[in-house]
CSV table of C-alpha atoms in Angstrom, one decimal:
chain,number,residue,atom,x,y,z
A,1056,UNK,CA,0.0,0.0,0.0
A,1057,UNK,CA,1.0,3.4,-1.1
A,1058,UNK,CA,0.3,6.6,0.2
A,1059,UNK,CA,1.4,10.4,-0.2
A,1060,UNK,CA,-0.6,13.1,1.1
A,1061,UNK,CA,0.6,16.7,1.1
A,1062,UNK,CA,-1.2,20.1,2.4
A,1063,UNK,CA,-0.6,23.7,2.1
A,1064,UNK,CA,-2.5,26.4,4.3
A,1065,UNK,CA,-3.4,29.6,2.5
A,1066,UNK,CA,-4.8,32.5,4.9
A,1067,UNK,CA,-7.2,34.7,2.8
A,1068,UNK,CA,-6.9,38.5,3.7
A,1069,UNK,CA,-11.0,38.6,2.7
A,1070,UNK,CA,-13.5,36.4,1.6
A,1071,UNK,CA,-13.8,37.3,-1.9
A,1072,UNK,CA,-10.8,36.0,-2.3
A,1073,UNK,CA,-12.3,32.5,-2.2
A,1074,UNK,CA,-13.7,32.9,-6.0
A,1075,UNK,CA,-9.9,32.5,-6.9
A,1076,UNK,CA,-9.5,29.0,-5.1
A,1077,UNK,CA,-10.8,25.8,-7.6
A,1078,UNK,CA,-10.8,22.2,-7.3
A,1079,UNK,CA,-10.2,19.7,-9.9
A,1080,UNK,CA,-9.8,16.3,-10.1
A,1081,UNK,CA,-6.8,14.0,-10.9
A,1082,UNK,CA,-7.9,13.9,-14.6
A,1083,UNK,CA,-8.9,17.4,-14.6
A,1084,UNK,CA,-12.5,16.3,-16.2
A,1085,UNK,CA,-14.3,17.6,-12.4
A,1086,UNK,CA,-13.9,21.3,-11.8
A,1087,UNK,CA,-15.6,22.6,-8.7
A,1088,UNK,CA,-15.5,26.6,-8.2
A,1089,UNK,CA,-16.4,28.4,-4.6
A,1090,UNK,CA,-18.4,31.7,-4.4
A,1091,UNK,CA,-19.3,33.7,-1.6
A,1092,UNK,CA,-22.4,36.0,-2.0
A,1093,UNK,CA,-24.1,37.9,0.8
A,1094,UNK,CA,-21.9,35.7,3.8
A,1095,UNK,CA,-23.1,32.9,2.3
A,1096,UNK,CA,-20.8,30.4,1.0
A,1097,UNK,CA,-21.5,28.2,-2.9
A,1098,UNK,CA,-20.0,26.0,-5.3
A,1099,UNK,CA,-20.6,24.9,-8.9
A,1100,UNK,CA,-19.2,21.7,-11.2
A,1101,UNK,CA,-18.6,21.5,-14.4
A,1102,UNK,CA,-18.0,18.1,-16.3
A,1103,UNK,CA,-15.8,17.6,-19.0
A,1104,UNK,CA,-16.2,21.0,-19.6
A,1105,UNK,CA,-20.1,21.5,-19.6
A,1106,UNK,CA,-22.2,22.7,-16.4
A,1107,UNK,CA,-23.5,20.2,-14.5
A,1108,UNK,CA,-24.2,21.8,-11.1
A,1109,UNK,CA,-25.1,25.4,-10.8
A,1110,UNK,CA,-24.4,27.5,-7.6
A,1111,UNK,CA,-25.2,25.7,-4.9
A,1112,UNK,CA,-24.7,26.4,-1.0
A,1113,UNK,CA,-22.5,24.6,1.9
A,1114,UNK,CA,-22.3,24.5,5.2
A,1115,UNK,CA,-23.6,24.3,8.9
A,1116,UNK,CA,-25.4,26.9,10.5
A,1117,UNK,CA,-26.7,27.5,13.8
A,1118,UNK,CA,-29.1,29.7,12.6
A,1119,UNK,CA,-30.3,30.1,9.3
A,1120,UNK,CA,-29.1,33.9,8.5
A,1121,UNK,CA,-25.6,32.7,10.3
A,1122,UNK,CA,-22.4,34.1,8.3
A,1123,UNK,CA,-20.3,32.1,6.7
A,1124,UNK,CA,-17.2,34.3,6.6
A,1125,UNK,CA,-13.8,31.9,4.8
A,1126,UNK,CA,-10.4,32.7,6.9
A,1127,UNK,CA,-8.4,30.1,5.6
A,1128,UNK,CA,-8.0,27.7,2.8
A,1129,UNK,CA,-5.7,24.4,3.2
A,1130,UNK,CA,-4.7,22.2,-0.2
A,1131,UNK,CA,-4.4,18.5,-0.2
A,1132,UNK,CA,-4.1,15.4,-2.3
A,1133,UNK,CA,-4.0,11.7,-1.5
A,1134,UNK,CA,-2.9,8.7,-3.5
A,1135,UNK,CA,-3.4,5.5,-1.9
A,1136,UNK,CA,-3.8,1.6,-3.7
A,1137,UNK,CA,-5.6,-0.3,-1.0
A,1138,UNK,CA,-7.2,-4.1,-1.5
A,1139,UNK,CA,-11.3,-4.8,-0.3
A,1140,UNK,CA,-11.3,-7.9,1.3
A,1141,UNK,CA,-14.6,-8.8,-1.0
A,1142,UNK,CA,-15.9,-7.1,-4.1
A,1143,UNK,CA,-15.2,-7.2,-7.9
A,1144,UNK,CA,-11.9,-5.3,-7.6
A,1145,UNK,CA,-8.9,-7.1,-6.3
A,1146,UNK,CA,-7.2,-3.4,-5.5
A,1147,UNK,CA,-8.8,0.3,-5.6
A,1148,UNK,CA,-7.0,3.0,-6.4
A,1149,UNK,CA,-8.1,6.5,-3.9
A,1150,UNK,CA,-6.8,9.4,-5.7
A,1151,UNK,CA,-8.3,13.2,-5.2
A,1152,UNK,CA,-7.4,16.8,-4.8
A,1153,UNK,CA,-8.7,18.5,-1.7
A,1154,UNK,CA,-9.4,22.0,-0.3
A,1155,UNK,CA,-10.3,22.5,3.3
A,1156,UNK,CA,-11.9,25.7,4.0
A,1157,UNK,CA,-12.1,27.0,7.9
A,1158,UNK,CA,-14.9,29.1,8.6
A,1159,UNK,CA,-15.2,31.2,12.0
A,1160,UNK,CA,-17.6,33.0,13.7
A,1161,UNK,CA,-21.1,31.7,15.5
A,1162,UNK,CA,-20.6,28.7,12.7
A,1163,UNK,CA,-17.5,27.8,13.4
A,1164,UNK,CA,-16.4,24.3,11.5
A,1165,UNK,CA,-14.3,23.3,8.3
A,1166,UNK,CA,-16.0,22.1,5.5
A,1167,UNK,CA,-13.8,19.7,3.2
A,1168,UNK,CA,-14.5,18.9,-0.5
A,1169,UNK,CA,-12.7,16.3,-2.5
A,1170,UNK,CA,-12.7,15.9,-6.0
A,1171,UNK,CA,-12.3,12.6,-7.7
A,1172,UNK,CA,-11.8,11.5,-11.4
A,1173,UNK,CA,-15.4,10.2,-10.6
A,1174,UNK,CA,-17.1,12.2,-7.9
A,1175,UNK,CA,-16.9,14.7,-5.5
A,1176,UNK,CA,-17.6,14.7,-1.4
A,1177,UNK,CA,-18.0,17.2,1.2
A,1178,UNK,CA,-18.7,17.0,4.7
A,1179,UNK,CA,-18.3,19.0,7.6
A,1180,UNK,CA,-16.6,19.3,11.1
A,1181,UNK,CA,-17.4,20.6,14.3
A,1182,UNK,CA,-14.5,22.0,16.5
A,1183,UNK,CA,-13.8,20.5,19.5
A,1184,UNK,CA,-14.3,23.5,21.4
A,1185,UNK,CA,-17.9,24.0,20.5
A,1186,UNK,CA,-19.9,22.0,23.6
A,1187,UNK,CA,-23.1,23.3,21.8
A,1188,UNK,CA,-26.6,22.3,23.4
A,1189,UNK,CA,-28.6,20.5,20.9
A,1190,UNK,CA,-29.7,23.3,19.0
A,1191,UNK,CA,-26.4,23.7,17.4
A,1192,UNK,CA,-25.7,23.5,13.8
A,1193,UNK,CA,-29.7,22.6,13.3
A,1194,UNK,CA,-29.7,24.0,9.4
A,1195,UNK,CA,-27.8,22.1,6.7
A,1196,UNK,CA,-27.3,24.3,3.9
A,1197,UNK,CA,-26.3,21.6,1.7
A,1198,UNK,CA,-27.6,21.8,-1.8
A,1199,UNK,CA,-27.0,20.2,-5.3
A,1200,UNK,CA,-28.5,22.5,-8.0
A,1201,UNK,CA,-28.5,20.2,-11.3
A,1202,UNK,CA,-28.2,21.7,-14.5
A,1203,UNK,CA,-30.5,19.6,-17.1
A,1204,UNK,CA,-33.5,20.9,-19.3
A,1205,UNK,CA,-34.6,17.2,-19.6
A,1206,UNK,CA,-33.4,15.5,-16.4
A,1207,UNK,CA,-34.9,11.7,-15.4
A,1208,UNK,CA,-34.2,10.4,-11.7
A,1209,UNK,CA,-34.5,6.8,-10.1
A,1210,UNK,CA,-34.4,6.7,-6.4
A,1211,UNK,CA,-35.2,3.8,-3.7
A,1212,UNK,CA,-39.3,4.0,-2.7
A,1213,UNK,CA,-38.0,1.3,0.1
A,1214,UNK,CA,-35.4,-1.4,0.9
A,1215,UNK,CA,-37.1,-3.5,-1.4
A,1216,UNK,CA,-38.6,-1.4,-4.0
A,1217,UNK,CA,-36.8,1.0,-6.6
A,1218,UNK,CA,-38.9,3.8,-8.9
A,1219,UNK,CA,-40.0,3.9,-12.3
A,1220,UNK,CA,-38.5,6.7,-14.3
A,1221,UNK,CA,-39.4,9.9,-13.0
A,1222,UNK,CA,-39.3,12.9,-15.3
A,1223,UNK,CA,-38.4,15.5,-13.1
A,1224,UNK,CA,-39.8,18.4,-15.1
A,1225,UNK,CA,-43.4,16.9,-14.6
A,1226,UNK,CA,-43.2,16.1,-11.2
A,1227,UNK,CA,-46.0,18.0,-8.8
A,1228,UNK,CA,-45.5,18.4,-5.2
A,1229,UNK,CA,-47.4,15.6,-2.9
A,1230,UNK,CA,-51.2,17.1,-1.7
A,1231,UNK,CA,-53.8,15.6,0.6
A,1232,UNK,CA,-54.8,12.6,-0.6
A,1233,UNK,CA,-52.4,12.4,-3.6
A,1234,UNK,CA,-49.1,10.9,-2.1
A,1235,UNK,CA,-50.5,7.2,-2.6
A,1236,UNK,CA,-47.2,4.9,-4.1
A,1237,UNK,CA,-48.3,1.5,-1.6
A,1238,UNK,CA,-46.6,-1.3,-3.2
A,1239,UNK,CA,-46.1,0.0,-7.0
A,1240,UNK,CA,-43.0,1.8,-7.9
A,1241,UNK,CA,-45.1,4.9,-9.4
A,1242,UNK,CA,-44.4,8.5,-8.1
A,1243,UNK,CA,-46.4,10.6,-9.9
A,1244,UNK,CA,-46.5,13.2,-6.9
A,1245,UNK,CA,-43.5,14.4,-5.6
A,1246,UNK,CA,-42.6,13.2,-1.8
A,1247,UNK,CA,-41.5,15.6,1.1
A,1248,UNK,CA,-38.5,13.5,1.8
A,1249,UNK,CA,-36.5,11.4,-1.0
A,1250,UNK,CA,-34.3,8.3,0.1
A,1251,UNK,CA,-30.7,7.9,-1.4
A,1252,UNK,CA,-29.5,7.3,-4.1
A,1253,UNK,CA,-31.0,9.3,-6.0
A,1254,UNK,CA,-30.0,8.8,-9.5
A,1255,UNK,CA,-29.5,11.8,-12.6
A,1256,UNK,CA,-29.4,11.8,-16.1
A,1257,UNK,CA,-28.8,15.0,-17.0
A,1258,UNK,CA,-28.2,14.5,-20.9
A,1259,UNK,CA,-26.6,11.7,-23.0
A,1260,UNK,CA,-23.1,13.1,-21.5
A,1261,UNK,CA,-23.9,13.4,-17.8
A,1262,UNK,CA,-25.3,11.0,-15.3
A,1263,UNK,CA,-25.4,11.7,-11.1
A,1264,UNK,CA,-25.9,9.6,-7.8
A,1265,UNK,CA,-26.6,11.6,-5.1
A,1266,UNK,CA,-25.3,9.3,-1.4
A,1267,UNK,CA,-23.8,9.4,1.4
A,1268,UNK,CA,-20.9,7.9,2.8
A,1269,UNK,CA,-19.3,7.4,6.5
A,1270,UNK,CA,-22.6,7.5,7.9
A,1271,UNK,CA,-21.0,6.8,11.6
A,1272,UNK,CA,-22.2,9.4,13.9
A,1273,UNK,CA,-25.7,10.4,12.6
A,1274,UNK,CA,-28.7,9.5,10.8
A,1275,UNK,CA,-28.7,8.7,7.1
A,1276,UNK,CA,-30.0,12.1,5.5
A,1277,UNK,CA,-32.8,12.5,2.9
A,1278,UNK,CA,-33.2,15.1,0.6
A,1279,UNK,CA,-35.9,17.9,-0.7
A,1280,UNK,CA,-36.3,18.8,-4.3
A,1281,UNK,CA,-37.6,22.0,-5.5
A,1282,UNK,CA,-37.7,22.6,-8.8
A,1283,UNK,CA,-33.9,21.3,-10.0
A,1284,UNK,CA,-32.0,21.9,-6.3
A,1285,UNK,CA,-31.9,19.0,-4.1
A,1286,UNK,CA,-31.4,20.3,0.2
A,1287,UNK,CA,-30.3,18.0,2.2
A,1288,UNK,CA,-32.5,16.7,4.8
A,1289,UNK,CA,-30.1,15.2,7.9
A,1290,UNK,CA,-30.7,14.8,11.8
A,1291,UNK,CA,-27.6,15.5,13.9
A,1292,UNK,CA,-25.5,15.5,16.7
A,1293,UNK,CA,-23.9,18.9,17.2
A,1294,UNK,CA,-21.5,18.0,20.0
A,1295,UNK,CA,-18.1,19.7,19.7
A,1296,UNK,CA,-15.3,17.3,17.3
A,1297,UNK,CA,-19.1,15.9,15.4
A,1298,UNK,CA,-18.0,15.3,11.6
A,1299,UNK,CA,-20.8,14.9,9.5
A,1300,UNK,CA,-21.0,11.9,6.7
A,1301,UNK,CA,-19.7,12.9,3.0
A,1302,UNK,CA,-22.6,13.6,1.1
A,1303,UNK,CA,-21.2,12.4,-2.2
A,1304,UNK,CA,-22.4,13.2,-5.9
A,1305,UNK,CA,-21.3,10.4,-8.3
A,1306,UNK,CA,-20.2,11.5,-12.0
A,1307,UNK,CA,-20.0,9.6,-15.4
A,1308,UNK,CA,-20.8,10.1,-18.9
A,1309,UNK,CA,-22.5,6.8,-18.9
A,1310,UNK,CA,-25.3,5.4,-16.6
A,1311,UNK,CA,-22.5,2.2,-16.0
A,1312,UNK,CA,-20.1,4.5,-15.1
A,1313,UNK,CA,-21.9,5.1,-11.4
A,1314,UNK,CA,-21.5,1.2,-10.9
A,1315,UNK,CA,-18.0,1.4,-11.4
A,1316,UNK,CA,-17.3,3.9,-9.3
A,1317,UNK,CA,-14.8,3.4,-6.2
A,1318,UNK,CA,-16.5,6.4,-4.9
A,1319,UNK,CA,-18.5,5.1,-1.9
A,1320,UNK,CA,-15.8,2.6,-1.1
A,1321,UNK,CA,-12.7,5.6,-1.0
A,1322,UNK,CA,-15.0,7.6,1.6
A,1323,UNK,CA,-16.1,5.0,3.9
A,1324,UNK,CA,-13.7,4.7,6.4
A,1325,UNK,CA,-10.6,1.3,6.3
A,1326,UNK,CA,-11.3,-2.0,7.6
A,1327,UNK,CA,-10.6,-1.9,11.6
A,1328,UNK,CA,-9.8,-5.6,11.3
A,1329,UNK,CA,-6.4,-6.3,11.0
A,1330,UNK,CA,-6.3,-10.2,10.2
A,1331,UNK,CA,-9.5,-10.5,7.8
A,1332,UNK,CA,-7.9,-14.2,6.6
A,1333,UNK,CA,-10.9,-15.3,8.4
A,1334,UNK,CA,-13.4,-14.3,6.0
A,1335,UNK,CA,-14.9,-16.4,3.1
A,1336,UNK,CA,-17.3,-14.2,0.8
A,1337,UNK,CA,-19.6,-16.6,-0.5
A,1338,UNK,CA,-23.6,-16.2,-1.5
A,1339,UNK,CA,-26.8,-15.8,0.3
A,1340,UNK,CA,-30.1,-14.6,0.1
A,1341,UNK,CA,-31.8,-11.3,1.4
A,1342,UNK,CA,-34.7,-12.6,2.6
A,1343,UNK,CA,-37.0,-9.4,3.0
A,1344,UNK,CA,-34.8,-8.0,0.0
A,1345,UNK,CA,-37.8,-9.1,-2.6
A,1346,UNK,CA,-40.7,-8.2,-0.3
A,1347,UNK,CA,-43.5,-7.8,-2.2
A,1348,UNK,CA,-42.3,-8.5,-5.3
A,1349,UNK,CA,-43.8,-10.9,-7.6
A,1350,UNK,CA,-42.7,-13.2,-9.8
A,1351,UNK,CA,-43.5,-14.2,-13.1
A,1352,UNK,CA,-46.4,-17.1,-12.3
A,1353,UNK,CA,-48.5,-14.5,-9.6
A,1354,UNK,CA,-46.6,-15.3,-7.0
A,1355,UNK,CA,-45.9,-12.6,-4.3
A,1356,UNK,CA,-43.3,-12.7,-1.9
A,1357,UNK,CA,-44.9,-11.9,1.6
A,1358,UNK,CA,-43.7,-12.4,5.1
A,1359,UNK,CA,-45.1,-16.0,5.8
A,1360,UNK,CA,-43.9,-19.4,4.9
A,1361,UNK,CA,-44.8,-20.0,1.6
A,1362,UNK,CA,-42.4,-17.2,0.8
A,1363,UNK,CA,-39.6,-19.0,3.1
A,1364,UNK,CA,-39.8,-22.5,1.4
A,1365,UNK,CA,-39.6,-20.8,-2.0
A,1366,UNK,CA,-36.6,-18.8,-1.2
A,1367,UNK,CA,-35.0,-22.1,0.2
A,1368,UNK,CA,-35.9,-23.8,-2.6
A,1369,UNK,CA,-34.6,-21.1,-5.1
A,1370,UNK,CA,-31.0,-20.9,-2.6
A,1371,UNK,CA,-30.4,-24.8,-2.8
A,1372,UNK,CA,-30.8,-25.0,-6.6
A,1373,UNK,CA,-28.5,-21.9,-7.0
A,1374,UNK,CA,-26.4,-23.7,-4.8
């Protein structure tokens, strides 16, 4: 296993200054550009040189007119080959560019952004002096404004169930008696709160996943979308040292691209087993995975036995 990481601190005299700092990726195909507007701190993406993420906002705040005033600006990079102990890649290569960006003042915390050759991350830390009460850091100002006149989404209704297409332009907000999706995979009214991953296709040059990764110290976060911008939606400790998950925006210029990705894996935080010789990967079966599914002859799988001797009998002649 390699690894070099270097960092350089950069003290900005005022916050304008952070429209000069970008962020690219290895390959240089990611550019992510910072704005600050009114004490509020943004960023935007482009792809291969096309927009794919207008200005969107960052941060924590205690309250929601809280200024987010940028003192200081540290540069790193890491380049590490590391090997999964199960998955279709015997090694996995984490490479990225990073900027680290402390901001002071009622809000105090650093936000840090990474840029991949196929994704970017950001997430957020608390110091350790700030023994908040609960209160603390309530607003996320986490948004992803995508840039798409056409954009189609797919997103998980529940652990067993994914959605049909959605066309995002035609999308209404959910109203009494409208928000109805039971056991089909239609949304035809937009929900209040939308699991992750939620999946983009911005164009025939441009597909997102929207996740989370290193989901260790809160819940997992939703998210809210009004009109093209996504907020995030997240419940969360604000105890002094907290670091929030990476919310993590998976980039390709094809739909298999976001399986490939390393992404999720690069974020999530190394094996704390040291001797994993231990561990056979083999197959099994997820036995609420295909809950109310049904298969091809009527049957549907329910939570009673029928359903169990089936899966059993499916398992054994997989072997």
């Amino acid at each position: 296993m390699t690894r070099l990481v270097t960092a350089l601190l950069l003290i900005l005299i005022c916050p304008n200054a952070i429209a000069n700092v970008a962020l690219v990726s290895p390959d240089e195909n990611i550019r992510v550009t910072f704005f600050t507007e009114k004490d509020d701190l943004s960023y935007a993406v482009d792809f291969k040189g096309e927009a794919i993420i207008a200005q969107s906002s960052l941060g924590l705040k205690s309250q929601m007119d809280d200024r987010l005033e940028v003192m200081g600006v540290a540069h790193a990079f890491g380049d590490e080959t590391w090997s999964p102990v199960w998955g279709i890649h015997s090694e996995i290569h984490d490479r990225y560019n990073e900027v680290q960006m402390q901001i002071e003042g009622e809000s105090a915390q650093t936000i840090t952004i990474r840029a991949y050759d196929d994704g970017i991350a950001f997430r957020y830390r608390i110091p350790e002096s700030r023994k908040f009460s609960a209160e603390a850091y309530q607003y996320e100002a986490s948004q992803i404004s995508f840039v798409s006149e056409q954009p189609k989404a797919w997103f998980p209704l529940s652990s067993a169930l994914v959605s049909d297409t959605v066309d995002v332009n035609a999308w209404e907000p959910a109203g009494p008696g409208k928000y109805r999706p039971g056991k089909n995979t239609r949304y035809d009214y937009k929900p209040s709160f939308i699991n992750t991953p939620f999946t983009l296709k911005l164009s025939q040059r441009a597909y997102l996943s929207i996740h989370e990764a290193a989901v260790t110290q809160s819940d997992m976060a939703g998210l809210q979308l009004i009109d093209n911008t996504l907020t995030f939606q997240s419940n969360m400790p604000s105890a002094g040292g907290h670091v929030t998950p990476w919310r993590t925006i998976t980039i390709s210029d094809q739909a298999g691209g976001l399986i490939e990705s390393s992404l999720i894996y690069n974020l999530n935080e190394p094996s704390k087993i040291e001797n994993t010789s231990w561990i056979k990967p083999g197959l099994t079966l997820w036995v609420w995975r295909n809950h109310g599914a049904q298969a091809d002859v009527g049957f549907e799988y329910g939570e009673n036995s029928d359903r169990y001797i089936r899966d059993c009998d499916f398992a054994a002649e997989a072997g």
